[in-house]
Coordinates of N, CA and C in Angstrom, one line a residue:
M430 N 8.4 45.3 -8.5 CA 8.0 44.1 -9.4 C 8.6 42.8 -8.9
K431 N 9.9 42.9 -8.5 CA 10.5 41.7 -8.0 C 9.9 41.2 -6.7
I432 N 9.5 42.2 -5.8 CA 8.9 41.9 -4.6 C 7.6 41.2 -4.8
S433 N 6.8 41.7 -5.8 CA 5.5 41.1 -6.1 C 5.6 39.7 -6.6
M434 N 6.6 39.4 -7.5 CA 6.8 38.1 -8.0 C 7.3 37.1 -6.9
I435 N 8.1 37.6 -6.0 CA 8.6 36.7 -4.9 C 7.4 36.4 -4.0
A436 N 6.6 37.4 -3.7 CA 5.4 37.2 -2.8 C 4.5 36.2 -3.5
G437 N 4.3 36.3 -4.8 CA 3.4 35.3 -5.5 C 4.0 33.9 -5.4
A438 N 5.3 33.8 -5.6 CA 5.9 32.5 -5.5 C 5.8 31.9 -4.1
A439 N 6.0 32.7 -3.1 CA 5.9 32.3 -1.7 C 4.5 31.8 -1.4
F440 N 3.5 32.5 -1.9 CA 2.1 32.2 -1.7 C 1.8 30.8 -2.4
A441 N 2.3 30.6 -3.6 CA 2.1 29.4 -4.3 C 2.7 28.2 -3.6
A442 N 3.9 28.4 -3.0 CA 4.6 27.4 -2.3 C 3.8 27.0 -1.0
A443 N 3.2 28.0 -0.4 CA 2.4 27.8 0.8 C 1.2 27.0 0.5
V444 N 0.5 27.3 -0.6 CA -0.7 26.6 -1.0 C -0.4 25.2 -1.4
L445 N 0.7 25.0 -2.1 CA 1.1 23.6 -2.5 C 1.5 22.8 -1.2
S446 N 2.1 23.4 -0.2 CA 2.5 22.7 1.0 C 1.2 22.3 1.7
A447 N 0.2 23.1 1.7 CA -1.1 22.7 2.4 C -1.8 21.6 1.7
G448 N -1.7 21.6 0.3 CA -2.4 20.6 -0.4 C -1.7 19.3 -0.5
A449 N -0.4 19.3 -0.1 CA 0.4 18.1 -0.2 C 0.3 17.2 1.1
A450 N -0.5 17.6 2.1 CA -0.6 16.9 3.3 C -1.0 15.5 3.0
S451 N -0.3 14.5 3.4 CA -0.6 13.1 3.1 C -1.8 12.6 3.9
A452 N -2.5 11.7 3.4 CA -3.7 11.1 4.1 C -3.5 9.6 4.1
T453 N -3.8 8.9 5.2 CA -3.8 7.5 5.3 C -4.9 6.9 4.5
T454 N -4.6 6.0 3.6 CA -5.6 5.3 2.8 C -5.5 3.8 2.8
F455 N -6.5 3.1 3.1 CA -6.5 1.7 3.2 C -6.9 1.0 1.9
A456 N -6.4 -0.2 1.7 CA -6.7 -0.9 0.4 C -8.2 -1.1 0.2
T457 N -8.5 -0.9 -1.1 CA -9.9 -1.1 -1.5 C -10.1 -2.2 -2.5
Q458 N -9.0 -2.8 -3.0 CA -9.0 -3.9 -4.0 C -7.9 -4.9 -3.7
I459 N -8.2 -6.1 -4.0 CA -7.2 -7.2 -3.8 C -7.3 -8.2 -4.9
D460 N -6.2 -8.5 -5.6 CA -6.1 -9.6 -6.6 C -5.1 -10.6 -6.1
V461 N -5.6 -11.8 -5.8 CA -4.8 -12.9 -5.2 C -4.3 -13.9 -6.2
G462 N -3.0 -14.2 -6.1 CA -2.4 -15.1 -7.1 C -2.5 -16.6 -6.7
R463 N -3.0 -16.9 -5.5 CA -3.0 -18.3 -5.0 C -4.1 -19.1 -5.8
A464 N -3.7 -20.3 -6.3 CA -4.5 -21.1 -7.2 C -5.9 -21.3 -6.6
D465 N -6.0 -21.6 -5.3 CA -7.4 -22.0 -4.8 C -8.2 -20.8 -4.4
V466 N -7.7 -19.6 -4.6 CA -8.4 -18.4 -4.3 C -8.6 -17.5 -5.6
A467 N -7.6 -17.5 -6.5 CA -7.7 -16.7 -7.7 C -8.9 -16.9 -8.5
G468 N -9.5 -15.9 -9.0 CA -10.7 -15.9 -9.9 C -10.6 -14.8 -10.9
V469 N -11.8 -14.6 -11.6 CA -11.9 -13.5 -12.6 C -11.9 -12.2 -11.9
G470 N -11.1 -11.2 -12.3 CA -11.0 -9.9 -11.8 C -10.5 -9.8 -10.4
F471 N -10.7 -8.7 -9.7 CA -10.3 -8.6 -8.3 C -11.1 -9.6 -7.4
E472 N -10.4 -10.2 -6.5 CA -11.1 -11.2 -5.6 C -12.0 -10.5 -4.6
A473 N -11.7 -9.2 -4.3 CA -12.6 -8.5 -3.4 C -12.4 -7.0 -3.7
E474 N -13.4 -6.2 -3.6 CA -13.4 -4.7 -3.7 C -14.1 -4.0 -2.6
S475 N -14.4 -4.7 -1.5 CA -14.9 -4.1 -0.3 C -14.5 -4.9 0.9
P476 N -14.3 -4.3 2.0 CA -13.9 -5.0 3.2 C -15.0 -5.8 3.8
V477 N -14.6 -7.0 4.4 CA -15.5 -7.8 5.2 C -14.9 -8.1 6.5
F478 N -15.7 -8.7 7.4 CA -15.2 -9.2 8.7 C -15.8 -10.5 9.0
N479 N -15.1 -11.6 8.8 CA -15.7 -12.9 9.1 C -14.5 -13.8 9.5
T480 N -14.9 -15.1 9.7 CA -13.9 -16.0 10.2 C -13.2 -16.9 9.1
N481 N -13.5 -16.5 7.9 CA -12.9 -17.3 6.8 C -11.6 -16.7 6.4
R482 N -10.5 -17.4 6.7 CA -9.2 -16.9 6.4 C -8.9 -16.8 4.9
D483 N -9.7 -17.5 4.1 CA -9.5 -17.4 2.7 C -10.3 -16.4 2.0
D484 N -11.1 -15.6 2.7 CA -11.9 -14.5 2.2 C -11.0 -13.3 2.0
A485 N -10.6 -12.9 0.8 CA -9.7 -11.8 0.6 C -10.2 -10.5 1.1
G486 N -11.5 -10.3 1.2 CA -12.1 -9.1 1.7 C -11.6 -8.8 3.1
N487 N -11.2 -9.8 3.8 CA -10.7 -9.5 5.2 C -9.4 -8.7 5.2
A488 N -8.7 -8.6 4.1 CA -7.5 -7.8 4.1 C -7.7 -6.4 3.7
L489 N -9.0 -6.0 3.4 CA -9.3 -4.6 2.9 C -9.8 -3.8 4.1
G490 N -9.8 -2.5 3.9 CA -10.3 -1.6 4.9 C -9.3 -1.5 6.1
A491 N -9.7 -0.8 7.1 CA -8.9 -0.6 8.3 C -8.7 -1.9 9.1
P492 N -7.7 -2.0 10.0 CA -7.5 -3.2 10.8 C -8.7 -3.4 11.6
D493 N -9.1 -4.7 11.7 CA -10.3 -5.0 12.4 C -10.2 -6.3 13.2
Q494 N -9.0 -6.8 13.4 CA -8.8 -8.0 14.2 C -8.3 -7.6 15.6
A495 N -9.0 -8.2 16.6 CA -8.6 -7.8 17.9 C -8.4 -9.1 18.8
G496 N -7.3 -9.1 19.5 CA -7.0 -10.3 20.3 C -6.7 -11.5 19.5
N497 N -6.8 -12.6 20.2 CA -6.6 -13.9 19.5 C -7.9 -14.5 19.0
S498 N -8.6 -13.7 18.2 CA -9.9 -14.2 17.6 C -9.6 -14.7 16.2
E499 N -10.6 -15.4 15.7 CA -10.5 -16.0 14.4 C -10.9 -15.1 13.2
G500 N -11.4 -13.9 13.5 CA -12.0 -13.1 12.5 C -11.1 -11.9 12.0
G501 N -11.4 -11.5 10.8 CA -10.8 -10.2 10.3 C -9.5 -10.2 9.6
F502 N -9.0 -11.4 9.1 CA -7.7 -11.3 8.4 C -7.8 -12.4 7.3
F503 N -6.9 -12.2 6.3 CA -6.8 -13.0 5.2 C -5.4 -13.7 5.2
S504 N -5.4 -15.0 5.1 CA -4.1 -15.8 5.1 C -3.6 -15.8 3.6
L505 N -2.5 -15.1 3.4 CA -2.0 -15.0 2.1 C -1.6 -16.3 1.4
G506 N -1.1 -17.2 2.2 CA -0.7 -18.5 1.7 C 0.8 -18.5 1.5
R507 N 1.5 -19.6 1.8 CA 2.9 -19.6 1.7 C 3.4 -19.5 0.3
D508 N 4.3 -18.6 0.0 CA 4.9 -18.3 -1.3 C 3.9 -17.6 -2.2
A509 N 2.7 -17.3 -1.8 CA 1.6 -16.7 -2.6 C 1.8 -15.2 -2.7
V510 N 1.1 -14.6 -3.6 CA 1.2 -13.1 -3.9 C -0.2 -12.5 -3.9
A511 N -0.3 -11.2 -3.6 CA -1.5 -10.5 -3.7 C -1.2 -9.1 -4.1
V512 N -2.1 -8.5 -4.9 CA -1.9 -7.1 -5.4 C -3.0 -6.3 -4.8
F513 N -2.6 -5.1 -4.2 CA -3.6 -4.2 -3.6 C -3.7 -2.9 -4.3
G514 N -5.0 -2.5 -4.5 CA -5.3 -1.1 -5.1 C -5.9 -0.3 -4.0
F515 N -5.7 1.1 -4.2 CA -6.2 2.0 -3.1 C -7.1 3.1 -3.7
G516 N -7.4 3.1 -5.0 CA -8.2 4.1 -5.6 C -7.6 5.4 -5.7
T517 N -6.2 5.5 -5.5 CA -5.5 6.7 -5.7 C -4.0 6.4 -5.8
S518 N -3.3 7.4 -6.3 CA -1.8 7.2 -6.3 C -1.3 7.5 -4.9
F519 N -0.2 6.9 -4.6 CA 0.3 7.0 -3.3 C 1.9 7.0 -3.3
G520 N 2.4 7.3 -2.1 CA 3.9 7.3 -2.0 C 4.3 7.5 -0.6
I521 N 5.6 7.8 -0.4 CA 6.2 8.1 1.0 C 6.4 6.8 1.7
D522 N 5.3 6.2 2.3 CA 5.4 5.0 3.0 C 4.2 4.1 2.9
A523 N 4.3 2.9 3.4 CA 3.1 1.9 3.5 C 3.2 1.2 4.8
T524 N 2.0 0.8 5.4 CA 2.0 0.1 6.6 C 1.2 -1.2 6.5
I525 N 1.9 -2.3 6.9 CA 1.3 -3.6 6.8 C 0.9 -4.1 8.2
F526 N -0.4 -4.5 8.3 CA -0.9 -5.0 9.6 C -1.1 -6.5 9.5
E527 N -0.6 -7.3 10.4 CA -0.6 -8.7 10.4 C -1.2 -9.3 11.7
V528 N -1.6 -10.5 11.6 CA -2.2 -11.2 12.8 C -1.4 -12.5 13.0
T529 N -0.8 -12.7 14.1 CA -0.2 -14.0 14.5 C -0.6 -14.3 15.9
F530 N -1.3 -15.4 16.1 CA -1.8 -15.7 17.4 C -0.6 -16.1 18.3
N531 N -0.7 -15.7 19.6 CA 0.3 -16.0 20.6 C 1.7 -15.6 20.2
C532 N 1.8 -14.5 19.6 CA 3.1 -13.9 19.2 C 3.7 -13.2 20.4
N533 N 4.1 -13.9 21.4 CA 4.5 -13.3 22.6 C 6.0 -13.6 22.9
G534 N 6.7 -14.3 22.0 CA 8.1 -14.7 22.2 C 9.0 -13.5 22.1
P535 N 10.2 -13.6 22.6 CA 11.2 -12.5 22.5 C 11.4 -12.1 21.0
Q536 N 11.4 -10.8 20.8 CA 11.6 -10.3 19.4 C 13.0 -9.8 19.2
N537 N 13.7 -10.4 18.2 CA 15.0 -9.9 17.9 C 15.0 -8.7 17.1
P538 N 16.1 -8.1 16.7 CA 16.1 -6.8 15.9 C 15.4 -7.0 14.6
G539 N 15.3 -8.2 14.1 CA 14.5 -8.4 12.8 C 13.1 -8.4 13.0
G540 N 12.6 -8.5 14.2 CA 11.2 -8.5 14.5 C 10.5 -9.9 14.4
S541 N 11.3 -10.9 14.6 CA 10.7 -12.3 14.5 C 9.9 -12.6 15.7
C542 N 8.9 -13.5 15.6 CA 8.1 -13.9 16.7 C 8.1 -15.5 16.7
N543 N 7.2 -16.1 17.4 CA 7.2 -17.5 17.6 C 7.0 -18.2 16.2
F544 N 6.3 -17.6 15.3 CA 6.0 -18.2 14.0 C 6.7 -17.4 13.0
N545 N 7.6 -18.0 12.2 CA 8.5 -17.3 11.3 C 7.7 -17.0 10.0
E546 N 7.0 -15.9 9.9 CA 6.2 -15.5 8.7 C 6.7 -14.1 8.3
S547 N 6.6 -13.9 7.0 CA 7.1 -12.6 6.5 C 6.6 -12.3 5.1
V548 N 6.7 -11.1 4.6 CA 6.4 -10.8 3.2 C 7.4 -9.8 2.7
D549 N 7.5 -9.8 1.3 CA 8.3 -8.8 0.6 C 7.2 -7.8 0.0
V550 N 7.5 -6.6 0.1 CA 6.6 -5.5 -0.5 C 7.2 -5.1 -1.9
Y551 N 6.3 -5.1 -2.9 CA 6.6 -4.7 -4.2 C 5.6 -3.5 -4.6
V552 N 6.1 -2.6 -5.4 CA 5.3 -1.5 -5.8 C 5.3 -1.3 -7.3
F553 N 4.3 -0.6 -7.8 CA 4.2 -0.4 -9.3 C 3.4 0.8 -9.6
N554 N 3.9 1.6 -10.6 CA 3.2 2.8 -11.0 C 2.7 2.6 -12.4
G555 N 1.4 2.5 -12.6 CA 0.9 2.3 -14.0 C -0.5 1.6 -13.9
A556 N -1.1 1.3 -15.1 CA -2.3 0.6 -15.1 C -2.1 -0.9 -14.8
Y557 N -3.1 -1.5 -14.1 CA -3.0 -2.9 -13.7 C -4.3 -3.6 -14.0
T558 N -4.3 -4.7 -14.8 CA -5.5 -5.5 -15.1 C -5.4 -6.7 -14.3
P559 N -6.4 -7.0 -13.4 CA -6.3 -8.2 -12.6 C -6.2 -9.5 -13.4
F560 N -5.4 -10.5 -12.9 CA -5.3 -11.7 -13.5 C -6.6 -12.5 -13.4
D561 N -6.9 -13.4 -14.3 CA -8.1 -14.2 -14.2 C -7.8 -15.6 -13.8
T562 N -6.6 -15.9 -13.4 CA -6.2 -17.2 -13.0 C -5.1 -17.0 -12.0
S563 N -4.4 -18.0 -11.5 CA -3.3 -17.9 -10.5 C -2.1 -17.2 -11.2
F564 N -1.3 -16.5 -10.4 CA -0.1 -15.8 -10.9 C 0.9 -15.8 -9.8
G565 N 2.1 -15.4 -10.1 CA 3.2 -15.4 -9.1 C 4.0 -14.1 -9.2
L566 N 5.1 -14.1 -8.5 CA 6.0 -13.0 -8.5 C 6.6 -12.7 -9.9
S567 N 7.0 -13.7 -10.6 CA 7.6 -13.5 -11.9 C 6.6 -12.7 -12.8
D568 N 5.3 -13.0 -12.7 CA 4.3 -12.3 -13.5 C 4.2 -10.8 -13.1
L569 N 4.4 -10.5 -11.8 CA 4.4 -9.1 -11.4 C 5.6 -8.4 -11.8
T570 N 6.8 -9.0 -11.7 CA 8.0 -8.3 -12.1 C 8.0 -8.1 -13.6
S571 N 7.4 -8.9 -14.3 CA 7.4 -8.7 -15.8 C 6.5 -7.5 -16.2
L572 N 5.6 -7.2 -15.3 CA 4.7 -6.0 -15.5 C 5.4 -4.7 -15.1
G573 N 6.4 -4.9 -14.2 CA 7.2 -3.7 -13.7 C 7.1 -3.5 -12.2
F574 N 6.6 -4.4 -11.5 CA 6.6 -4.3 -10.0 C 8.0 -4.4 -9.6
T575 N 8.4 -3.6 -8.6 CA 9.8 -3.6 -8.1 C 9.8 -3.7 -6.6
Y576 N 10.8 -4.3 -6.1 CA 11.0 -4.6 -4.6 C 11.2 -3.3 -3.9
A577 N 10.5 -3.2 -2.7 CA 10.6 -2.0 -1.9 C 11.1 -2.3 -0.4
A578 N 10.6 -3.5 0.2 CA 11.0 -3.7 1.5 C 10.6 -5.1 1.9
S579 N 11.1 -5.6 3.0 CA 10.7 -6.9 3.6 C 10.1 -6.6 5.0
V580 N 9.0 -7.4 5.4 CA 8.3 -7.1 6.6 C 8.1 -8.5 7.3
P581 N 8.7 -8.6 8.6 CA 8.5 -9.8 9.4 C 7.2 -9.7 10.2
N582 N 6.5 -10.8 10.5 CA 5.3 -10.7 11.2 C 5.5 -10.1 12.7
G583 N 6.6 -10.3 13.2 CA 6.9 -9.8 14.6 C 6.7 -8.3 14.7
L584 N 7.0 -7.6 13.6 CA 6.8 -6.1 13.5 C 5.4 -5.8 13.1
A585 N 4.9 -6.5 12.1 CA 3.6 -6.1 11.5 C 2.4 -6.5 12.5
N586 N 2.7 -7.4 13.4 CA 1.7 -7.9 14.4 C 1.4 -6.9 15.5
Q587 N 2.3 -5.9 15.6 CA 2.1 -4.9 16.7 C 0.9 -4.0 16.3
T588 N 0.5 -3.2 17.3 CA -0.7 -2.4 17.2 C -0.7 -1.5 16.0
G589 N 0.4 -0.8 15.8 CA 0.5 0.2 14.7 C 1.0 -0.4 13.4
G590 N 1.1 -1.7 13.3 CA 1.6 -2.4 12.1 C 3.1 -2.1 11.9
A591 N 3.6 -2.4 10.7 CA 5.0 -2.2 10.3 C 5.0 -1.2 9.2
T592 N 5.6 0.0 9.4 CA 5.6 1.0 8.3 C 7.0 1.0 7.7
V593 N 7.0 1.0 6.3 CA 8.2 0.9 5.5 C 8.2 2.1 4.5
A594 N 9.3 2.6 4.2 CA 9.5 3.7 3.2 C 9.4 3.0 1.8
I595 N 8.6 3.6 0.9 CA 8.5 3.1 -0.4 C 8.8 4.1 -1.5
G596 N 8.8 5.4 -1.2 CA 9.1 6.4 -2.3 C 7.8 6.7 -3.0
G597 N 7.9 6.7 -4.3 CA 6.6 6.9 -5.1 C 6.8 8.0 -6.1
P598 N 5.7 8.3 -6.9 CA 4.4 7.8 -6.7 C 4.2 6.4 -7.3
F599 N 3.2 5.7 -6.7 CA 2.8 4.4 -7.2 C 1.3 4.3 -7.3
S600 N 0.8 3.2 -8.0 CA -0.6 3.0 -8.1 C -1.1 1.7 -7.5
F601 N -0.1 0.7 -7.4 CA -0.5 -0.6 -6.8 C 0.7 -1.1 -6.0
L602 N 0.3 -1.9 -5.0 CA 1.3 -2.5 -4.1 C 1.0 -4.0 -4.0
A603 N 2.1 -4.8 -4.0 CA 1.9 -6.3 -3.9 C 2.7 -6.8 -2.6
L604 N 2.1 -7.8 -2.0 CA 2.7 -8.5 -1.0 C 3.1 -9.9 -1.5
V605 N 4.3 -10.3 -1.2 CA 4.8 -11.7 -1.7 C 5.2 -12.4 -0.4
D606 N 4.5 -13.6 -0.1 CA 4.8 -14.3 1.1 C 6.2 -14.9 1.0
T607 N 7.0 -14.7 2.0 CA 8.3 -15.3 2.1 C 8.5 -16.1 3.4
S608 N 7.4 -16.6 4.0 CA 7.4 -17.3 5.3 C 8.3 -18.6 5.2
L609 N 9.1 -18.8 6.2 CA 9.9 -20.0 6.3 C 9.2 -21.1 7.0
Q610 N 8.2 -20.8 7.7 CA 7.5 -21.9 8.5 C 6.3 -22.4 7.6
A611 N 6.2 -23.7 7.6 CA 5.1 -24.3 6.9 C 3.7 -23.9 7.5
G612 N 2.7 -23.7 6.7 CA 1.4 -23.3 7.2 C 0.7 -22.4 6.2
D613 N -0.2 -21.5 6.6 CA -1.0 -20.8 5.7 C -0.3 -19.4 5.4
G614 N 0.9 -19.2 5.8 CA 1.6 -18.0 5.4 C 1.2 -16.7 6.2
F615 N 1.6 -15.6 5.7 CA 1.4 -14.3 6.4 C -0.1 -14.0 6.4
D616 N -0.6 -13.6 7.6 CA -2.0 -13.3 7.7 C -2.2 -11.8 7.7
V617 N -2.8 -11.3 6.6 CA -2.9 -9.9 6.4 C -4.2 -9.3 7.0
D618 N -4.1 -8.4 7.9 CA -5.3 -7.7 8.5 C -5.7 -6.5 7.7
A619 N -4.6 -5.7 7.3 CA -4.9 -4.5 6.5 C -3.6 -4.0 5.9
V620 N -3.7 -3.1 4.9 CA -2.6 -2.5 4.3 C -3.0 -1.0 4.0
S621 N -2.1 -0.1 4.5 CA -2.4 1.3 4.2 C -1.2 2.0 3.6
V622 N -1.5 3.1 2.9 CA -0.5 3.9 2.2 C -0.7 5.4 2.5
S623 N 0.2 6.2 2.1 CA 0.1 7.6 2.3 C -0.3 8.2 0.9
A624 N -1.5 8.6 0.8 CA -1.9 9.3 -0.5 C -1.6 10.8 -0.4
V625 N -1.1 11.3 -1.5 CA -0.8 12.8 -1.5 C -1.5 13.4 -2.6
P626 N -2.8 13.8 -2.4 CA -3.6 14.4 -3.4 C -3.1 15.8 -3.7
V627 N -3.2 16.2 -5.0 CA -2.9 17.6 -5.4 C -4.1 18.1 -6.2
P628 N -5.0 18.8 -5.6 CA -6.3 19.2 -6.3 C -6.0 20.0 -7.5
A629 N -6.8 19.8 -8.5 CA -6.6 20.5 -9.8 C -6.7 22.0 -9.6
S630 N -7.4 22.5 -8.7 CA -7.5 24.0 -8.4 C -6.2 24.6 -8.0
I631 N -5.4 23.8 -7.3 CA -4.1 24.2 -6.9 C -3.1 24.3 -8.1
L632 N -3.2 23.3 -8.9 CA -2.3 23.3 -10.1 C -2.7 24.5 -11.0
F633 N -4.0 24.8 -11.1 CA -4.4 25.9 -11.9 C -3.9 27.2 -11.3
L634 N -4.0 27.4 -10.0 CA -3.5 28.6 -9.3 C -2.0 28.8 -9.6
V635 N -1.2 27.7 -9.5 CA 0.2 27.8 -9.7 C 0.5 28.2 -11.1
S636 N -0.2 27.6 -12.1 CA 0.0 27.9 -13.5 C -0.3 29.4 -13.7
A637 N -1.4 29.9 -13.1 CA -1.8 31.3 -13.3 C -0.7 32.2 -12.7
L638 N -0.2 31.9 -11.6 CA 0.8 32.7 -11.0 C 2.1 32.7 -11.8
G639 N 2.4 31.6 -12.4 CA 3.6 31.5 -13.2 C 3.4 32.3 -14.5
G640 N 2.2 32.3 -15.0 CA 1.9 33.1 -16.2 C 2.1 34.6 -16.0
I641 N 1.6 35.0 -14.8 CA 1.6 36.4 -14.4 C 3.1 36.9 -14.3
G642 N 3.9 36.0 -13.6 CA 5.3 36.3 -13.4 C 6.0 36.4 -14.7
F643 N 5.7 35.5 -15.7 CA 6.3 35.6 -17.0 C 6.0 36.9 -17.8
L644 N 4.7 37.3 -17.7 CA 4.3 38.5 -18.4 C 5.0 39.7 -17.8
R645 N 5.1 39.8 -16.5 CA 5.8 40.9 -15.8 C 7.3 40.9 -16.2
A646 N 7.9 39.7 -16.3 CA 9.3 39.7 -16.6 C 9.5 40.2 -18.1
R647 N 8.6 39.9 -19.0 CA 8.7 40.4 -20.4 C 8.6 41.9 -20.4
R648 N 7.6 42.5 -19.6 CA 7.4 43.9 -19.6 C 8.7 44.6 -19.1
A649 N 9.3 44.0 -18.1 CA 10.5 44.6 -17.5 C 11.6 44.6 -18.5
A650 N 11.7 43.6 -19.3 CA 12.8 43.5 -20.3 C 12.5 44.6 -21.4

């Protein structure tokens, strides 16, 4: 009986391990707090690729900016904020992809490049209703967004972006521009997270195995 219960527990652990494999998921929604971009609801819910730096849809989907071209990224705006949704809960880590033209200067341990641009990453677990007007960091922290990491453009501008540990689970992620240099702020190409889905069938299986083990333990007593 003990062997049977141990085998069942081991099988359940194996199934859970297989189901917990993380998947890279890119942002599918963006709510921008900048006054000249903010509007009713999410500013974009599908990716675009164009030369308009103020088109929030350029920050959605997979990275699509190549070389020193004008297309495929959204300029966050100095001191501005943006909230990203991914259509799923997520955790473990997040990767920020940025575009800075001619970022070829020596990089120090902090990842700085010729233009001093950066963002702070905030995360939140819960329901989020998009703002219908401009908003800022204080509005997000009042909802429960908490600081997770800082990302300089010198790291995020590289091919694989800048990956930071965030923990989790969370449902929304925000970028807050902290650039020191005057200009249009951090240029977001894409944001990805690690989604960890747990299918309902796996939860059902584990519950069933637990119930069987409980009944056997009662019989043995």
